[in-house]
Coordinates of C-alpha atoms in Angstrom, one line a residue:
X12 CA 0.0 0.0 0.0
X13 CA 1.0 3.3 -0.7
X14 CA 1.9 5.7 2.1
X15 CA -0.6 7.8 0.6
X16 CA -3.1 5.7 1.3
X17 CA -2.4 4.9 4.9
X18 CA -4.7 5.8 7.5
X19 CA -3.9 6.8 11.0
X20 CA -7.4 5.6 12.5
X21 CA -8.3 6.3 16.4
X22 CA -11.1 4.8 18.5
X23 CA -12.9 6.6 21.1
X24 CA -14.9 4.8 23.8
X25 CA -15.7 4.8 27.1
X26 CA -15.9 1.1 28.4
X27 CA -13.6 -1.4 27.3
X28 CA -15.5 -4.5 27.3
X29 CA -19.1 -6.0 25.8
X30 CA -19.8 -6.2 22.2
X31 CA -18.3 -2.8 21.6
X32 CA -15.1 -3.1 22.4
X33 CA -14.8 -6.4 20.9
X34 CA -16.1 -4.3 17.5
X35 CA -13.5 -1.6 18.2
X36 CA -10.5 -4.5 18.5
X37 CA -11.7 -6.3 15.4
X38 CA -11.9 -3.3 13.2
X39 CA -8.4 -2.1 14.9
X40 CA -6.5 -5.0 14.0
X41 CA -8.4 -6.1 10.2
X42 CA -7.3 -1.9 9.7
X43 CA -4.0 -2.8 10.6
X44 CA -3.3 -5.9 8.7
X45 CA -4.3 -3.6 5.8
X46 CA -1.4 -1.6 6.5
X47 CA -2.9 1.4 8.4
X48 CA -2.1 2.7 11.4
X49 CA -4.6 2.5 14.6
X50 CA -5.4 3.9 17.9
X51 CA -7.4 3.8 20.8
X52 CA -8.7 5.9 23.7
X53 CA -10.5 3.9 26.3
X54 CA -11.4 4.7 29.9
X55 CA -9.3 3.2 32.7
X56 CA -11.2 0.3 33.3
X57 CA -14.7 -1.8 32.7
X58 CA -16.1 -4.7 34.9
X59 CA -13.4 -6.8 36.0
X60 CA -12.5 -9.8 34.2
X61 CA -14.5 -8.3 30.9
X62 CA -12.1 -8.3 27.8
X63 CA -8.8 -7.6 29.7
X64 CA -7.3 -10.1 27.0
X65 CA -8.6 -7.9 24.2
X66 CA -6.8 -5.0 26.4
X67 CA -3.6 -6.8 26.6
X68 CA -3.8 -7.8 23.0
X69 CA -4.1 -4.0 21.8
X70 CA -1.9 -2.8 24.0
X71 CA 1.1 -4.9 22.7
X72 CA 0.0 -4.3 18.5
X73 CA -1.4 -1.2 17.8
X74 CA 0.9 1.1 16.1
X75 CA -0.5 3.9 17.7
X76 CA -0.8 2.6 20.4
X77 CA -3.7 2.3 23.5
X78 CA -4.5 5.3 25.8
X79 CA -6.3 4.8 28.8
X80 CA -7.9 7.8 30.5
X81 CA -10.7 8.3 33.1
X82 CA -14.3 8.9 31.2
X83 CA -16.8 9.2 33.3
X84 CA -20.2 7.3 32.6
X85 CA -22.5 10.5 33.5
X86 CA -22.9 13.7 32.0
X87 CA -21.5 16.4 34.3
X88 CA -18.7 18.4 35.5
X89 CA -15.9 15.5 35.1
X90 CA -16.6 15.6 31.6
X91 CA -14.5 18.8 31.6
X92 CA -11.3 17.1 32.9
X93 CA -11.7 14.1 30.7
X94 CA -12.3 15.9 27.6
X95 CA -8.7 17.9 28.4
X96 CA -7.2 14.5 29.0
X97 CA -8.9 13.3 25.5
X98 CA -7.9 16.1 23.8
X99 CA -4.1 15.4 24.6
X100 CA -4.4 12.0 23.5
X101 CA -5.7 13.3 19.8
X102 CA -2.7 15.8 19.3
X103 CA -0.6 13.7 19.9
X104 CA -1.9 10.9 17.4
X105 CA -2.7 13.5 14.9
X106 CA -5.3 10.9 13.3
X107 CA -6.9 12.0 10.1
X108 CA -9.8 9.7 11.2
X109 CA -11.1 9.7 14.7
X110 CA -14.1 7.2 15.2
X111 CA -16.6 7.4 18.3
X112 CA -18.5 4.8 19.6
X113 CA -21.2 4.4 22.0
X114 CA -22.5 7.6 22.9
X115 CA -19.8 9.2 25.1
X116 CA -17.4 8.2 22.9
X117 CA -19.2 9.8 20.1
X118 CA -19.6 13.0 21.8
X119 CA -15.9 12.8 22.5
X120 CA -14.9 12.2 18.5
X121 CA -17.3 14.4 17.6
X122 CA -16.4 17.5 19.7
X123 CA -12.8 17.0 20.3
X124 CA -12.1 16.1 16.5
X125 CA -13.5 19.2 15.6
X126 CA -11.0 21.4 17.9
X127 CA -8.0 19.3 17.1
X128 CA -6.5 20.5 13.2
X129 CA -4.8 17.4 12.2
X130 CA -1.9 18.5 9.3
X131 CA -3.8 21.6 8.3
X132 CA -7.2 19.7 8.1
X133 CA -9.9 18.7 9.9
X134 CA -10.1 15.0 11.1
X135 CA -12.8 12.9 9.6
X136 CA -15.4 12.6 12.5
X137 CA -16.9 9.0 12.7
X138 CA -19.8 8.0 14.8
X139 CA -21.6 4.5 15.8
X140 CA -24.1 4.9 18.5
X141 CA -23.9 0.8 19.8
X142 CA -27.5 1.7 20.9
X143 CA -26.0 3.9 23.7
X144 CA -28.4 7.3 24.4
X145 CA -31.0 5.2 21.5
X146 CA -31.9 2.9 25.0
X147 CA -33.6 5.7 26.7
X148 CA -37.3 6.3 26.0
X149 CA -38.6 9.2 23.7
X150 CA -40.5 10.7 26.4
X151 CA -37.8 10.4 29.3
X152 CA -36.3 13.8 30.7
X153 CA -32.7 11.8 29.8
X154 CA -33.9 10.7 26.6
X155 CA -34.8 14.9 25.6
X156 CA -32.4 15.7 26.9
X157 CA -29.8 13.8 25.0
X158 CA -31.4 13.3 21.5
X159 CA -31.2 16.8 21.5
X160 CA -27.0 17.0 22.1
X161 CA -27.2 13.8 19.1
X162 CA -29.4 16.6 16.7
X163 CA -26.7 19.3 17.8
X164 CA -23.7 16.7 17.5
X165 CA -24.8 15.9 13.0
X166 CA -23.1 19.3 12.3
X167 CA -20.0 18.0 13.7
X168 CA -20.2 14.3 12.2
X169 CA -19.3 13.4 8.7
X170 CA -20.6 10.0 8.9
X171 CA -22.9 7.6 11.3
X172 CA -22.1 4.0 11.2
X173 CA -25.1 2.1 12.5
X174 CA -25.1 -1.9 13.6
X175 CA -28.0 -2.8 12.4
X176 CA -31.0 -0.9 10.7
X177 CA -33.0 -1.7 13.2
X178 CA -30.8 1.2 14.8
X179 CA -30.9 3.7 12.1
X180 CA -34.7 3.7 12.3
X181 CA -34.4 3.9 16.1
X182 CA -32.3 6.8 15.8
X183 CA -34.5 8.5 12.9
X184 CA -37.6 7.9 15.2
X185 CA -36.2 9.6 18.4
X186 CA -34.0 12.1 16.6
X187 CA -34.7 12.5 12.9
X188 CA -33.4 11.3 9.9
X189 CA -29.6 11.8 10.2
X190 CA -28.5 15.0 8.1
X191 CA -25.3 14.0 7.7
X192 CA -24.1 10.5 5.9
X193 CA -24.8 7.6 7.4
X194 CA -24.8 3.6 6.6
X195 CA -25.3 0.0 8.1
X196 CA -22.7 -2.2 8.9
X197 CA -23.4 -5.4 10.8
X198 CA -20.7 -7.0 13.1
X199 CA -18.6 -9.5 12.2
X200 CA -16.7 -12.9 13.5
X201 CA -13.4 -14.0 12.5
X202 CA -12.8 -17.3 10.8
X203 CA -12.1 -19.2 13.4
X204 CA -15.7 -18.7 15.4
X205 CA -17.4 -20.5 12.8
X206 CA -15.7 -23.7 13.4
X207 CA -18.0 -25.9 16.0
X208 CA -18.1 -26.3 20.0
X209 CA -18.6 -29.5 21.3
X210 CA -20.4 -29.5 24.4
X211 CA -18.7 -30.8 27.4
X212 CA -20.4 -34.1 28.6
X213 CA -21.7 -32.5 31.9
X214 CA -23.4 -29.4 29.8
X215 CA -26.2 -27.8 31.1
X216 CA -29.6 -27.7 29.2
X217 CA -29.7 -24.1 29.1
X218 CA -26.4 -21.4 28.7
X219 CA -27.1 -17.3 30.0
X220 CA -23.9 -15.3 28.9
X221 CA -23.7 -12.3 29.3
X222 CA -23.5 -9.1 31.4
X223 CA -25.6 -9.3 34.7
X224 CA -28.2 -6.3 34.5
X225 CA -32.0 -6.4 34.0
X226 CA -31.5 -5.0 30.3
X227 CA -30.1 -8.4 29.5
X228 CA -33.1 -10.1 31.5
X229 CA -31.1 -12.8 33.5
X230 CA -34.4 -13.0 35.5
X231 CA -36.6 -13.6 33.0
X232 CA -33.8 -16.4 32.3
X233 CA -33.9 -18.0 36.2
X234 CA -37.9 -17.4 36.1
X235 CA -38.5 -19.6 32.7
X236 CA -36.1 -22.4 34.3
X237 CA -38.3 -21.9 37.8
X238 CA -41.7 -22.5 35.7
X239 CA -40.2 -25.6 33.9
X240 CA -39.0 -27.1 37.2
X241 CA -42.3 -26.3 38.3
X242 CA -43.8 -28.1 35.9
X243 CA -42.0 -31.7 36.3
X244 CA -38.8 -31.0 34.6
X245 CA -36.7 -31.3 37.5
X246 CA -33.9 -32.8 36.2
X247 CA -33.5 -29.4 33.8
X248 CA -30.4 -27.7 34.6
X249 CA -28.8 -23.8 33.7
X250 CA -26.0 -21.9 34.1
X251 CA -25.1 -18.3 34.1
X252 CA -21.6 -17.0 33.1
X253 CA -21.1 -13.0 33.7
X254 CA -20.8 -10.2 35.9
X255 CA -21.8 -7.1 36.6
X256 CA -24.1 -4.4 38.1
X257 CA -26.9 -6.7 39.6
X258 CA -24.8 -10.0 39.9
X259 CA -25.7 -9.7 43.7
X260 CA -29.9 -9.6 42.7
X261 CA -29.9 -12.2 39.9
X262 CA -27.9 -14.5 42.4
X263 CA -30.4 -13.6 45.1
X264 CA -33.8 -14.5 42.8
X265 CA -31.6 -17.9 42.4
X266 CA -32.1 -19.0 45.7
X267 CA -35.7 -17.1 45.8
X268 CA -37.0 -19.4 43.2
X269 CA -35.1 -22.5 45.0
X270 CA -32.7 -23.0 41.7
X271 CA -29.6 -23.5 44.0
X272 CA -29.4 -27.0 42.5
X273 CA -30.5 -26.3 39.3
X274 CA -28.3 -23.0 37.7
X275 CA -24.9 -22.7 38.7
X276 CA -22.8 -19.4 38.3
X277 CA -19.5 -18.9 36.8
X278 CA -17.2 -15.6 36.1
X279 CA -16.5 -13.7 32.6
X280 CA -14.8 -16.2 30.0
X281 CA -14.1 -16.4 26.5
X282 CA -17.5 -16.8 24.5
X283 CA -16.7 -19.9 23.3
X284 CA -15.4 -21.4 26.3
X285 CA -18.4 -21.1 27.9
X286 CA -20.5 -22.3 24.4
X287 CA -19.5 -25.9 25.9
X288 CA -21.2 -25.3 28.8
X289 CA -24.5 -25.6 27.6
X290 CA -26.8 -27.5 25.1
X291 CA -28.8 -24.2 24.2
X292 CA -27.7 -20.6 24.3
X293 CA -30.6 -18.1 25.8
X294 CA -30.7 -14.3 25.5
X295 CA -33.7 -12.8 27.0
X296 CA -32.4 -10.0 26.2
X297 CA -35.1 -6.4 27.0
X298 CA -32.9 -4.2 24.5
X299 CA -30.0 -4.9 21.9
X300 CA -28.7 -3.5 19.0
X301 CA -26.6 -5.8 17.0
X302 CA -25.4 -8.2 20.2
X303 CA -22.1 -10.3 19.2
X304 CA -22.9 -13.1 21.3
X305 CA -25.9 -13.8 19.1
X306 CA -23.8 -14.1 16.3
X307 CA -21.1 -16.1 18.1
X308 CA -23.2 -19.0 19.5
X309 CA -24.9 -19.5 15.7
X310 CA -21.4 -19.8 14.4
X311 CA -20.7 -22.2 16.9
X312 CA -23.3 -24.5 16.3
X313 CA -25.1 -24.1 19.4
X314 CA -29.4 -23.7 19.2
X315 CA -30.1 -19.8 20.2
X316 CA -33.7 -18.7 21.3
X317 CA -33.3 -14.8 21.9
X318 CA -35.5 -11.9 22.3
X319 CA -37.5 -10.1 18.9
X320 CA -35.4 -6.8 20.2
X321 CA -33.1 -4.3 18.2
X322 CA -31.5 -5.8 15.0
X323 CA -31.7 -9.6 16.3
X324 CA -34.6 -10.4 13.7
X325 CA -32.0 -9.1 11.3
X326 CA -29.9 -12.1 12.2
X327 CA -32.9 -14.8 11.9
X328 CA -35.5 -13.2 9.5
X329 CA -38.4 -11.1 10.6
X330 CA -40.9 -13.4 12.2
X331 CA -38.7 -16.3 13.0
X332 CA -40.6 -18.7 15.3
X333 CA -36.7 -19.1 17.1
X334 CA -37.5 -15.5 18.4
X335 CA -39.4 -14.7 21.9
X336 CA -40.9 -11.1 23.5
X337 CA -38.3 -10.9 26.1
X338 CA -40.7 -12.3 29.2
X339 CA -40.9 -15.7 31.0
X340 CA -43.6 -17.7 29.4
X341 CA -42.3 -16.8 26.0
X342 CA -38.7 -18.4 26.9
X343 CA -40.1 -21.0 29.0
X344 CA -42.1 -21.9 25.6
X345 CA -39.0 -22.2 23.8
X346 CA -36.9 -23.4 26.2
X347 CA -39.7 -26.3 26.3
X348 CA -39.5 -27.2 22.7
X349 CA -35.6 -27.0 23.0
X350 CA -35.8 -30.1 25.4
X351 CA -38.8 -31.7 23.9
X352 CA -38.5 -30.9 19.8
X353 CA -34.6 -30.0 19.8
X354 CA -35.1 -30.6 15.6
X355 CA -37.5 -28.5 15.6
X356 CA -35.6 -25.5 17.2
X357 CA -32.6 -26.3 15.1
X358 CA -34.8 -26.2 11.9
X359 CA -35.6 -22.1 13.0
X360 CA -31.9 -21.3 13.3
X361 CA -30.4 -18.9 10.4
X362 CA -28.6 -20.9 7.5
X363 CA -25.1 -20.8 8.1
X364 CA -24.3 -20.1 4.7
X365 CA -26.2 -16.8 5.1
X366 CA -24.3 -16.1 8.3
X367 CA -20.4 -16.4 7.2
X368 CA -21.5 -14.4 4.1
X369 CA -23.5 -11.4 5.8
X370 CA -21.8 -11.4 9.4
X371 CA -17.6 -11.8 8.8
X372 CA -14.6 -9.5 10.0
X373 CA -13.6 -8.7 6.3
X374 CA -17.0 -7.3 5.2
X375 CA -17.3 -5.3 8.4
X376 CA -13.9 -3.9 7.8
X377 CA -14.6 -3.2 4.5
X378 CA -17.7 -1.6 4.8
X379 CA -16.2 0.9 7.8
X380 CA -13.2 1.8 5.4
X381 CA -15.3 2.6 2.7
X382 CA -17.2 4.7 4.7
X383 CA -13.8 6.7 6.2
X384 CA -12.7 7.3 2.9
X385 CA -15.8 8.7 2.1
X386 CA -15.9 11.2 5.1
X387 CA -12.3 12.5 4.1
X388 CA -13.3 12.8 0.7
X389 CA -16.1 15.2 2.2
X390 CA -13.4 17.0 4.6
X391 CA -11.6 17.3 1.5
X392 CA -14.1 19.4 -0.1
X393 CA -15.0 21.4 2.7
X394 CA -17.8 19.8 4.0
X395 CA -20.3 19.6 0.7
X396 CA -22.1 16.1 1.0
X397 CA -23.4 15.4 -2.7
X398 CA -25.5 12.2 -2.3
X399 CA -25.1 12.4 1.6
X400 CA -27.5 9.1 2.7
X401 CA -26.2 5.6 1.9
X402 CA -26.3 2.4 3.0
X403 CA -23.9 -0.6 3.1
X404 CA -24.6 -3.8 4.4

């Protein structure tokens, strides 16, 4: 590649763990074998034991290096500080493309790209929301409150990446139809993810991986497994690997529904270590945008029932019977068929042709690039965005 043509990409995000960070690393590193040179700005730390691998990984290869710096997760006065801090980080990087994500992250980019001259230009400002402020309701004082900063942030962005279109037409209901450029790019997995798990010979009927707060309805999880123990089923067996803000409650409704026997607990591990510890992977998920584990447990074989929320129909098809409303009799249904008609769930699951073709690391990549070369090209001519709404998928 000609030096002409080499990037010098930095990431912005707050926490550096979940699916967003593991988007951030794959995109880092796919950039970099192309020959570019990549960044990241992170906060200090996420919830222990989440991704520190990833961390370690991107400290030792990115050219550019990663930058840890306290962000705070609440608007307010700390923001001041951590912006200076920020701000530091980007002169001294001098990227010509400087990519938020998640909606502190994008504020960051957004803002600070636009006081920082890179060479005599302006960075390219990059922006994928990860659902982030797009959670909060219309009519919430928060949600106002910050669909109104996203409306002011478009004069500052020269292009929105969004997961999943379910996103983009969250974002256009809330906030309006982005004025500035925008496209859909899905999330991808490496190779390697689409080989197989076996499960281990002890597995559990039922896996729950994930992060442990009511958005990601673990108790709707430990509920659907009460009812079918309930039932007769009491032989059925779950487990839960994660951590997080209400680890302490979700244990606690354990014992309340008298599942000490029947759902064990385990710590953060790598997706597909834990894919071997169960027979069928559940997310009950009450919001998403474009989860990776979703993704992950198709490509490893495993049988997924998961919530009709954010872009997961995008994954199976609109109206696939695999998909629940995110309550308990809707997974305990499921879950039911999964022990009773395991064909029959298997039969609902996305093709996996469809899936290495739609949802891999080199389309991703190659999707975002396109879509940075297209917001310099607009720095380039001063801002004028001929044709400004696309989409890639």
């Amino acid at each position: 590649m000609a030096s002409g043509d080499t990037l010098r990409i930095v990431h912005v995000l707050r926490a550096p763990m979940g699916g967003l960070f593991r988007h951030v690393r794959d995109l880092a590193m796919a950039h970099q074998r192309s020959g570019h040179q990549v960044g990241v700005i992170c906060d200090v730390a996420g919830t222990a034991c989440y991704n520190e691998e990833m961390v370690a990984e991107l400290s030792e290869s990115l050219r550019l290096g990663l930058h840890r710096t306290r962000m705070h997760r609440a608007v307010g006065p700390g923001d001041i500080i951590d912006s200076r801090n920020i701000l530091k980080f980007i002169k001294e990087l001098q990227p010509n493309v400087l990519h938020g994500h998640g909606a502190k992250g994008g504020v960051f980019a957004r803002a600070l790209g636009s006081l920082a001259r890179v060479e005599r230009s302006r960075v390219a400002r990059l922006y994928s929301p990860h659902g982030g402020s797009l959670h909060y309701g219309a009519e919430s004082r928060a949600g106002r409150l910050y669909f109104r900063i996203e409306r002011m942030l478009e004069g500052l962005t020269d292009h929105i990446l969004f997961v999943a279109d379910f996103e983009h037409r969250a974002y256009a209901e809330k906030i309006g139809e982005p004025t500035c450029a925008w496209s859909i790019n899905y999330n991808g997995l490496q190779p390697a993810e689409f080989e197989p798990v076996v499960p281990d010979e002890d597995a559990a009927d039922f896996l729950f991986l994930g992060e442990l707060r009511q958005l990601k309805g673990p108790d709707i999880f430990l509920r659907a497994l009460a009812q079918l123990r309930v039932e007769g089923r009491e032989t059925v067996r779950g487990v839960i690997v994660g951590d997080g803000p209400d680890a302490e409650d979700t244990r606690a409704l354990a014992r309340e529904l008298s599942l000490g026997d029947a759902v064990t607990f385990h710590a953060p591990m790598p997706a597909r270590r834990a894919f071997a510890m169960g027979r069928c992977f559940v997310m009950p998920s009450r919001a998403e945008a474009m989860p990776y584990v979703v993704l992950e447990a198709l490509a490893a074989g495993l049988p997924v029932i998961a919530a009709n929320v954010g872009g997961i129909p995008e994954i199976f098809g609109a109206g696939s019977p695999a998909l629940i409303a995110p309550e308990t009799g809707e997974a305990a249904r499921l879950m039911r068929i999964a022990l009773d008609e395991p064909d029959s769930l298997a039969a609902w699951q996305p093709r996996r042709p469809n899936l290495t073709r739609r949802f891999s690391v080199e389309t991703m990549a190659s999707n975002v690039l396109q879509a940075y070369r297209s917001a310099l090209t607009i720095r380039a001519n001063g801002g004028a965005q001929a044709g400004r709404l696309s989409s890639v998928s």
